[in-house]
Amino acid sequence: MSFSRTVYSALMWCARPLLLRKLRRRAVAEPGYGHAVEERFGHYGPAATAAAAAAAKGDAPAGPLVWIHAVSLGETRAAAILLNALRTQLPGMRLLLTHGTATGRAEGAKLLQPGDLQAWQPWDTPGAVGRFLEHFRPAMGVLMETEIWPNLVAGCRRRGIALVLANARLNEKSLAGARRWAWLARPAYAGLSAVWAQTEADAERLRAAGARVEGVFGNLKFDVVPDAAQLAQGRAWRDASPRPVVLLASSREGEEALWLDALQSTPESMANDGVQWLVVPRHPQRVAEVRQRIEAAGLTVSSRSGWAITPGVADVWLGDSLGEMALYYGLAHAALLGGSFAPLGGQNLIEAAACGCPVVAGPHTFNFAEAARLACEAGAALRVADMAEGVAAAQALVHDAAALAATRERALAFTQMHRGAAQATAAAVVQQLKGR
């Protein structure tokens, strides 16, 4: 082991108590963080051990065990798109799915089939990584989007396990960090068996970080197929709404305050200007806080969890459910893109476009820079300078029937135009397996 990785490993080992304290704190709001904590250190209970043993004995489909790591909710949804293509191109494959967040693990559980396995990502110490790899013995590993861990990469290389980075992206800020910590990051990027980037710009930055980029396949999220039942339900509620619906989609901390300030800045906005507002926070643990903030501003709230047949009558509808973004986008005539009005990089706008929901994006979309640029160029999205301008633009759009219909059509055409990453990535995974 190199001196730099020895130092890093010692720091990660010493940080374990901090991780445990963080998990205990987060488990108060999200109990999933308290589940199977020992897995994070490479220790597996009887159920996980029995499942792995059964898979190894052949009491499951006979294909290779493909490990996919999807740290959080967004990566898990991208992994689901890739997985659909993989199961077609690699019949009989078994899946090992790992995560770092409770929402990612809950969403990932929906993807499992008989013979599949699920666990937490191992903490990046040599011991935890070694126990993880020896326990599950995957045929290869697929890291989604940005997840690079030095000991995980080194452990796979030492055991001859191909480890790739799929749907890969790297923004300028992250590249600067990789350069600053080049003594650690560069060997990790260079140790990957292959990297498949979303865009040419991502590919250039990844190469600069030391990665071996073997393809630019586009963004897997363009291949998303919205849940048809959710979309139909949302559209039925939208059609029944007496007012056009504007969604603040996947809002992040601080953005609800910006939105309320924008509404309060003009009397007509505070009166909704004929608009029904729908707010869906990105993180479910913030729902109660967001509700309190909205009610403190003098607005009434109806939560999705209380809707029996139709949404309740209120100034603001609050999306407090998980895994129903297709319903919310179907319900909305237009959406403000969460994460883009504070310097957080923006959330995924592709799912909105696939649902035919026009998007108004703020100035901060560096996490999805290429997709946001292409969407704006295609007329599927609008770019504004701040939240106040975004609220005004969304209100104007939903009251202009011709402009709204045209933007909706362009949004659908935009996603169709950029499909294909899932099949290309799945084919590349199969080639990696054949080369082993």
Coordinates of C-alpha atoms in Angstrom, one line a residue:
M1 CA 0.0 0.0 0.0
S2 CA 1.3 3.5 -0.9
F3 CA 2.2 6.0 1.8
S4 CA -0.7 8.3 0.7
R5 CA -3.3 5.6 0.9
T6 CA -1.9 4.4 4.3
V7 CA -2.4 7.9 5.7
Y8 CA -5.9 8.0 4.1
S9 CA -6.8 4.6 5.5
A10 CA -5.7 5.6 9.0
L11 CA -7.9 8.7 8.8
M12 CA -10.9 6.7 7.6
W13 CA -10.4 4.2 10.4
C14 CA -10.2 7.0 13.0
A15 CA -13.4 8.5 11.5
R16 CA -15.5 5.5 12.2
P17 CA -16.9 6.8 15.5
L18 CA -18.0 10.0 13.7
L19 CA -19.8 7.9 11.1
L20 CA -21.6 5.9 13.8
R21 CA -22.6 9.1 15.6
K22 CA -23.9 10.6 12.3
L23 CA -25.9 7.4 11.6
R24 CA -27.5 7.4 15.0
R25 CA -28.4 11.1 14.6
R26 CA -29.9 10.6 11.1
A27 CA -31.8 7.4 12.2
V28 CA -33.9 9.6 14.5
A29 CA -35.6 11.2 11.4
E30 CA -35.0 8.3 9.0
P31 CA -35.0 4.9 10.7
G32 CA -33.4 3.2 7.7
Y33 CA -30.0 4.6 8.8
G34 CA -30.2 2.4 11.9
H35 CA -30.7 -0.8 9.9
A36 CA -27.8 -3.3 9.6
V37 CA -25.2 -0.7 10.5
E38 CA -22.6 -3.5 10.9
E39 CA -22.7 -4.0 7.1
R40 CA -21.0 -0.7 6.7
F41 CA -17.9 -2.2 8.3
G42 CA -18.0 -5.5 6.3
H43 CA -19.9 -7.6 8.9
Y44 CA -23.0 -9.4 7.7
G45 CA -25.8 -10.9 9.7
P46 CA -27.2 -14.4 9.3
A47 CA -29.8 -13.4 6.7
A48 CA -27.2 -11.7 4.5
T49 CA -24.8 -14.5 4.9
A50 CA -27.4 -17.2 4.1
A51 CA -28.5 -15.3 1.0
A52 CA -24.9 -14.9 -0.3
A53 CA -24.2 -18.6 0.4
A54 CA -27.3 -19.7 -1.4
A55 CA -26.4 -17.6 -4.4
A56 CA -22.9 -19.1 -4.4
K57 CA -24.2 -22.6 -4.2
G58 CA -26.4 -22.0 -7.3
D59 CA -29.8 -21.8 -5.4
A60 CA -30.4 -18.7 -7.6
P61 CA -30.1 -17.8 -11.3
A62 CA -26.8 -19.1 -12.7
G63 CA -25.5 -15.9 -14.2
P64 CA -22.7 -13.7 -12.9
L65 CA -23.1 -11.6 -9.8
V66 CA -23.0 -8.0 -11.0
W67 CA -22.4 -5.4 -8.3
I68 CA -23.9 -2.0 -8.8
H69 CA -23.2 0.8 -6.3
A70 CA -25.8 3.6 -6.3
V71 CA -25.1 5.8 -3.3
S72 CA -28.4 7.8 -3.1
L73 CA -31.9 8.1 -4.6
G74 CA -30.9 9.8 -7.8
E75 CA -28.2 7.2 -8.6
T76 CA -30.5 4.4 -7.7
R77 CA -33.0 5.6 -10.2
A78 CA -30.3 5.8 -12.8
A79 CA -29.2 2.3 -11.8
A80 CA -32.8 1.0 -12.3
I81 CA -32.6 2.2 -15.9
L82 CA -29.3 0.5 -16.5
L83 CA -30.5 -2.7 -14.7
N84 CA -33.5 -3.1 -17.1
A85 CA -31.1 -3.1 -20.0
L86 CA -28.6 -5.4 -18.3
R87 CA -31.3 -8.0 -17.4
T88 CA -32.2 -8.1 -21.2
Q89 CA -28.6 -8.3 -22.4
L90 CA -27.4 -10.6 -19.6
P91 CA -30.2 -13.1 -18.9
G92 CA -29.8 -14.9 -15.6
M93 CA -27.6 -12.3 -14.0
R94 CA -27.7 -11.8 -10.3
L95 CA -27.6 -8.3 -8.8
L96 CA -25.7 -7.1 -5.7
L97 CA -27.0 -3.6 -5.0
T98 CA -25.2 -1.3 -2.5
H99 CA -26.1 2.2 -1.2
G100 CA -25.0 4.9 1.1
T101 CA -28.3 6.5 2.0
A102 CA -31.6 5.3 3.4
T103 CA -33.7 6.7 0.6
G104 CA -31.4 5.0 -1.9
R105 CA -31.7 1.6 -0.2
A106 CA -35.5 1.9 0.1
E107 CA -35.8 2.6 -3.6
G108 CA -33.3 -0.1 -4.5
A109 CA -35.3 -2.7 -2.6
K110 CA -37.9 -2.4 -5.3
L111 CA -35.4 -3.5 -8.0
L112 CA -34.5 -6.9 -6.4
Q113 CA -35.5 -10.2 -7.9
P114 CA -35.0 -13.8 -6.5
G115 CA -31.2 -14.4 -6.1
D116 CA -30.4 -10.7 -5.8
L117 CA -28.6 -9.2 -2.8
Q118 CA -28.6 -5.8 -1.2
A119 CA -26.2 -4.2 1.4
W120 CA -24.7 -1.0 2.5
Q121 CA -21.6 0.3 0.8
P122 CA -18.6 -0.6 2.9
W123 CA -16.8 2.1 4.8
D124 CA -13.6 2.8 2.8
T125 CA -11.0 1.1 5.0
P126 CA -9.0 -1.8 3.8
G127 CA -10.6 -4.2 6.3
A128 CA -14.2 -3.3 5.6
V129 CA -13.6 -3.3 1.8
G130 CA -11.8 -6.7 2.0
R131 CA -14.5 -8.3 4.0
F132 CA -17.2 -7.0 1.6
L133 CA -15.4 -8.3 -1.5
E134 CA -14.6 -11.7 0.1
H135 CA -18.1 -12.1 1.3
F136 CA -20.0 -11.3 -1.9
R137 CA -17.3 -12.1 -4.5
P138 CA -18.9 -10.1 -7.4
A139 CA -17.9 -10.8 -11.0
M140 CA -17.5 -7.1 -11.5
G141 CA -18.6 -3.7 -10.0
V142 CA -20.4 -0.7 -11.5
L143 CA -20.1 2.6 -9.7
M144 CA -22.8 5.1 -10.6
E145 CA -22.0 8.7 -11.6
T146 CA -19.4 10.1 -9.2
E147 CA -18.6 7.5 -6.5
I148 CA -14.8 7.0 -6.3
W149 CA -13.3 5.4 -3.1
P150 CA -9.5 4.7 -3.1
N151 CA -9.5 1.6 -1.0
L152 CA -12.5 0.2 -2.9
V153 CA -10.7 0.7 -6.2
A154 CA -7.5 -0.8 -4.8
G155 CA -9.3 -3.8 -3.3
C156 CA -11.0 -4.7 -6.6
R157 CA -7.7 -4.4 -8.6
R158 CA -5.9 -6.6 -6.1
R159 CA -8.6 -9.3 -6.5
G160 CA -8.9 -8.9 -10.3
I161 CA -12.5 -7.6 -10.1
A162 CA -13.3 -5.1 -13.0
L163 CA -14.6 -1.9 -11.4
V164 CA -16.1 0.7 -13.8
L165 CA -17.7 4.1 -13.4
A166 CA -20.9 4.4 -15.4
N167 CA -23.0 7.5 -16.3
A168 CA -19.9 9.3 -15.1
R169 CA -19.9 13.1 -14.5
L170 CA -17.4 15.4 -13.0
N171 CA -17.9 19.2 -12.7
E172 CA -15.2 21.8 -12.5
K173 CA -15.5 22.1 -8.7
S174 CA -15.0 18.4 -8.2
L175 CA -12.1 18.4 -10.7
A176 CA -10.4 21.2 -8.7
G177 CA -10.8 19.0 -5.6
A178 CA -9.4 16.0 -7.4
R179 CA -6.4 18.1 -8.5
R180 CA -5.9 19.4 -4.9
W181 CA -5.9 15.8 -3.6
A182 CA -4.1 14.4 -6.6
W183 CA -1.8 12.2 -4.5
L184 CA -5.0 10.2 -3.5
A185 CA -7.6 10.9 -6.2
R186 CA -5.4 10.3 -9.3
P187 CA -4.5 6.7 -8.5
A188 CA -8.1 6.0 -7.6
Y189 CA -9.4 7.3 -11.0
A190 CA -6.5 5.5 -12.8
G191 CA -7.3 2.3 -11.0
L192 CA -10.8 2.0 -12.6
S193 CA -11.1 -0.6 -15.4
A194 CA -13.2 1.8 -17.5
V195 CA -15.1 5.0 -17.3
W196 CA -18.2 5.8 -19.5
A197 CA -19.0 9.5 -19.4
Q198 CA -22.2 11.4 -19.9
T199 CA -20.8 14.2 -22.0
E200 CA -17.6 15.1 -23.8
A201 CA -17.0 17.9 -21.3
D202 CA -17.3 15.3 -18.4
A203 CA -14.9 13.0 -20.3
E204 CA -12.3 15.8 -20.6
R205 CA -12.5 16.5 -16.9
L206 CA -12.4 12.8 -16.0
R207 CA -9.3 12.3 -18.1
A208 CA -7.7 15.3 -16.4
A209 CA -8.4 13.6 -13.1
G210 CA -6.5 10.5 -14.3
A211 CA -9.4 8.3 -15.5
R212 CA -9.3 6.0 -18.6
V213 CA -12.5 7.1 -20.4
E214 CA -13.6 4.5 -22.9
G215 CA -16.8 5.9 -24.1
V216 CA -19.2 8.9 -24.0
F217 CA -22.7 7.3 -23.9
G218 CA -24.9 10.2 -22.8
N219 CA -27.1 10.3 -19.6
L220 CA -28.9 7.2 -18.6
K221 CA -31.7 9.3 -17.2
F222 CA -32.8 10.1 -20.7
D223 CA -33.9 6.5 -21.0
V224 CA -36.3 6.8 -18.1
V225 CA -39.9 5.6 -18.7
P226 CA -42.2 7.4 -16.3
D227 CA -44.6 5.2 -14.2
A228 CA -47.7 5.1 -16.4
A229 CA -50.2 4.8 -13.6
Q230 CA -48.6 7.6 -11.6
L231 CA -48.5 9.8 -14.7
A232 CA -52.2 9.1 -15.5
Q233 CA -53.3 9.8 -11.9
G234 CA -51.4 13.1 -11.9
R235 CA -52.8 14.2 -15.2
A236 CA -56.4 13.4 -14.0
W237 CA -55.9 15.5 -10.9
R238 CA -54.3 18.3 -13.1
D239 CA -57.3 18.3 -15.4
A240 CA -59.7 18.5 -12.5
S241 CA -57.8 21.4 -10.9
P242 CA -59.7 24.7 -11.3
R243 CA -56.3 26.5 -11.5
P244 CA -53.1 25.7 -13.3
V245 CA -50.6 23.9 -11.1
V246 CA -47.0 25.0 -10.7
L247 CA -44.6 22.6 -8.9
L248 CA -41.5 23.5 -6.9
A249 CA -39.8 20.2 -7.6
S250 CA -37.3 18.5 -5.4
S251 CA -36.7 21.7 -3.4
R252 CA -33.6 21.9 -1.3
E253 CA -32.9 23.7 2.0
G254 CA -33.3 27.4 1.7
E255 CA -35.3 27.4 -1.5
E256 CA -38.7 27.3 0.1
A257 CA -37.8 30.5 1.8
L258 CA -36.7 32.1 -1.5
W259 CA -40.0 30.9 -3.0
L260 CA -42.1 32.4 -0.2
D261 CA -40.2 35.7 -0.4
A262 CA -41.0 35.8 -4.1
L263 CA -44.7 35.2 -3.5
Q264 CA -44.8 37.8 -0.7
S265 CA -43.0 40.4 -2.8
T266 CA -46.1 41.2 -4.8
P267 CA -49.7 41.0 -3.5
E268 CA -50.9 39.3 -6.7
S269 CA -48.4 36.5 -6.2
M270 CA -49.4 36.0 -2.6
A271 CA -52.9 35.5 -3.8
N272 CA -51.6 32.8 -6.1
D273 CA -52.3 34.8 -9.2
G274 CA -54.7 32.0 -10.3
V275 CA -52.0 29.4 -9.6
Q276 CA -52.2 26.3 -7.5
W277 CA -48.8 25.7 -5.9
L278 CA -47.4 22.3 -5.3
V279 CA -44.1 21.9 -3.3
V280 CA -42.2 18.6 -3.2
P281 CA -39.0 18.7 -1.0
R282 CA -36.1 16.7 -2.2
H283 CA -35.5 15.0 1.2
P284 CA -38.5 13.5 3.0
Q285 CA -37.1 14.3 6.5
R286 CA -37.6 18.0 5.7
V287 CA -41.4 17.7 5.0
A288 CA -42.5 18.8 8.5
E289 CA -40.1 21.8 8.5
V290 CA -41.3 22.9 5.0
R291 CA -45.0 22.6 6.1
Q292 CA -44.3 24.7 9.2
R293 CA -42.6 27.4 7.1
I294 CA -45.4 27.6 4.6
E295 CA -48.1 27.8 7.3
A296 CA -46.0 30.4 9.1
A297 CA -46.3 32.5 6.0
G298 CA -50.1 32.4 6.3
L299 CA -50.8 29.8 3.6
T300 CA -52.9 26.7 4.0
V301 CA -51.4 23.3 3.2
S302 CA -52.8 20.0 2.0
S303 CA -50.4 17.0 2.1
R304 CA -50.3 14.2 -0.4
S305 CA -50.6 11.6 2.4
G306 CA -54.0 13.0 3.2
W307 CA -55.4 12.8 -0.3
A308 CA -58.0 10.1 -0.5
I309 CA -59.7 10.7 -3.9
T310 CA -58.6 14.2 -4.9
P311 CA -56.1 16.7 -3.6
G312 CA -57.3 18.8 -0.7
V313 CA -58.4 22.4 -1.0
A314 CA -55.5 24.6 0.1
D315 CA -53.1 27.4 -1.0
V316 CA -50.3 24.9 -1.3
W317 CA -50.2 21.2 -2.0
L318 CA -47.3 19.4 -0.3
G319 CA -45.8 16.3 -1.7
D320 CA -44.8 14.2 1.3
S321 CA -44.5 10.8 -0.5
L322 CA -41.4 9.0 -1.8
G323 CA -41.1 7.6 -5.3
E324 CA -44.0 9.5 -6.9
M325 CA -42.2 12.2 -8.9
A326 CA -44.0 11.0 -12.1
L327 CA -47.3 11.7 -10.3
Y328 CA -46.2 15.1 -9.3
Y329 CA -44.9 16.0 -12.7
G330 CA -48.1 14.7 -14.3
L331 CA -50.0 16.9 -11.9
A332 CA -48.1 20.0 -12.7
H333 CA -48.5 22.3 -15.7
A334 CA -44.9 23.6 -15.2
A335 CA -42.2 23.1 -12.6
L336 CA -39.5 25.2 -10.9
L337 CA -36.3 23.1 -10.7
G338 CA -35.2 22.5 -7.2
G339 CA -31.5 22.8 -6.3
S340 CA -31.0 25.4 -9.0
F341 CA -32.1 28.5 -7.1
A342 CA -29.5 28.0 -4.4
P343 CA -25.9 27.2 -5.3
L344 CA -26.5 23.4 -5.0
G345 CA -26.1 22.3 -8.6
G346 CA -29.7 21.6 -9.5
Q347 CA -31.8 18.4 -9.5
N348 CA -32.5 16.2 -12.5
L349 CA -34.7 17.9 -15.1
I350 CA -34.8 15.0 -17.5
E351 CA -37.6 13.2 -15.6
A352 CA -39.7 16.3 -15.8
A353 CA -39.2 16.6 -19.5
A354 CA -40.0 12.9 -20.0
C355 CA -43.3 13.5 -18.2
G356 CA -44.0 16.4 -20.6
C357 CA -43.7 19.0 -17.8
P358 CA -41.9 22.2 -18.8
V359 CA -39.1 23.3 -16.5
V360 CA -38.0 26.7 -15.2
A361 CA -34.4 26.5 -14.0
G362 CA -32.5 28.9 -11.9
P363 CA -28.8 29.8 -12.4
H364 CA -27.2 26.9 -10.5
T365 CA -27.3 23.7 -12.6
F366 CA -23.7 22.6 -12.6
N367 CA -24.6 19.0 -11.6
F368 CA -26.6 18.7 -14.8
A369 CA -24.9 21.4 -16.8
E370 CA -25.1 19.7 -20.2
A371 CA -28.7 18.4 -19.8
A372 CA -29.8 21.9 -18.7
R373 CA -28.0 23.6 -21.6
L374 CA -29.5 21.2 -24.1
A375 CA -33.0 21.5 -22.6
C376 CA -32.9 25.3 -22.8
E377 CA -31.6 25.2 -26.4
A378 CA -34.4 22.8 -27.3
G379 CA -37.0 25.1 -25.8
A380 CA -37.9 22.3 -23.3
A381 CA -36.8 24.5 -20.3
L382 CA -36.4 28.2 -19.5
R383 CA -33.5 29.7 -17.7
V384 CA -34.0 32.6 -15.1
A385 CA -31.7 34.6 -12.9
D386 CA -33.4 34.0 -9.5
M387 CA -36.4 32.7 -7.8
A388 CA -38.5 35.8 -8.2
E389 CA -38.0 35.7 -11.9
G390 CA -38.7 32.0 -11.9
V391 CA -42.0 32.4 -10.1
A392 CA -43.0 35.1 -12.6
A393 CA -41.9 33.1 -15.6
A394 CA -43.8 30.0 -14.4
Q395 CA -47.0 31.9 -13.8
A396 CA -46.8 33.5 -17.2
L397 CA -46.2 30.2 -18.9
V398 CA -49.1 28.4 -17.4
H399 CA -51.5 31.2 -18.3
D400 CA -50.4 31.1 -22.0
A401 CA -52.1 28.0 -23.4
A402 CA -50.2 28.1 -26.8
A403 CA -46.8 28.6 -25.3
L404 CA -47.5 25.9 -22.6
A405 CA -48.5 23.3 -25.2
A406 CA -45.5 24.1 -27.4
T407 CA -43.1 23.8 -24.5
R408 CA -44.7 20.5 -23.4
E409 CA -44.2 19.1 -26.9
R410 CA -40.6 20.2 -27.0
A411 CA -39.9 18.7 -23.6
L412 CA -41.2 15.3 -24.8
A413 CA -39.2 15.5 -28.0
F414 CA -36.1 16.5 -26.1
T415 CA -36.0 13.3 -24.1
Q416 CA -36.7 11.1 -27.1
M417 CA -33.8 12.7 -29.0
H418 CA -31.2 11.8 -26.4
R419 CA -32.1 8.2 -25.6
G420 CA -29.7 5.2 -25.9
A421 CA -27.3 5.4 -23.0
A422 CA -28.8 2.4 -21.2
Q423 CA -28.3 0.0 -24.1
A424 CA -24.8 1.3 -24.8
T425 CA -23.7 1.0 -21.1
A426 CA -25.2 -2.4 -20.7
A427 CA -23.4 -3.6 -23.8
A428 CA -20.1 -2.2 -22.4
V429 CA -20.7 -4.0 -19.0
V430 CA -21.2 -7.3 -20.9
Q431 CA -18.0 -6.7 -22.8
Q432 CA -16.1 -6.2 -19.5
L433 CA -17.5 -9.4 -18.2
K434 CA -16.4 -11.3 -21.3
G435 CA -13.0 -9.9 -21.0
R436 CA -12.4 -11.3 -17.6

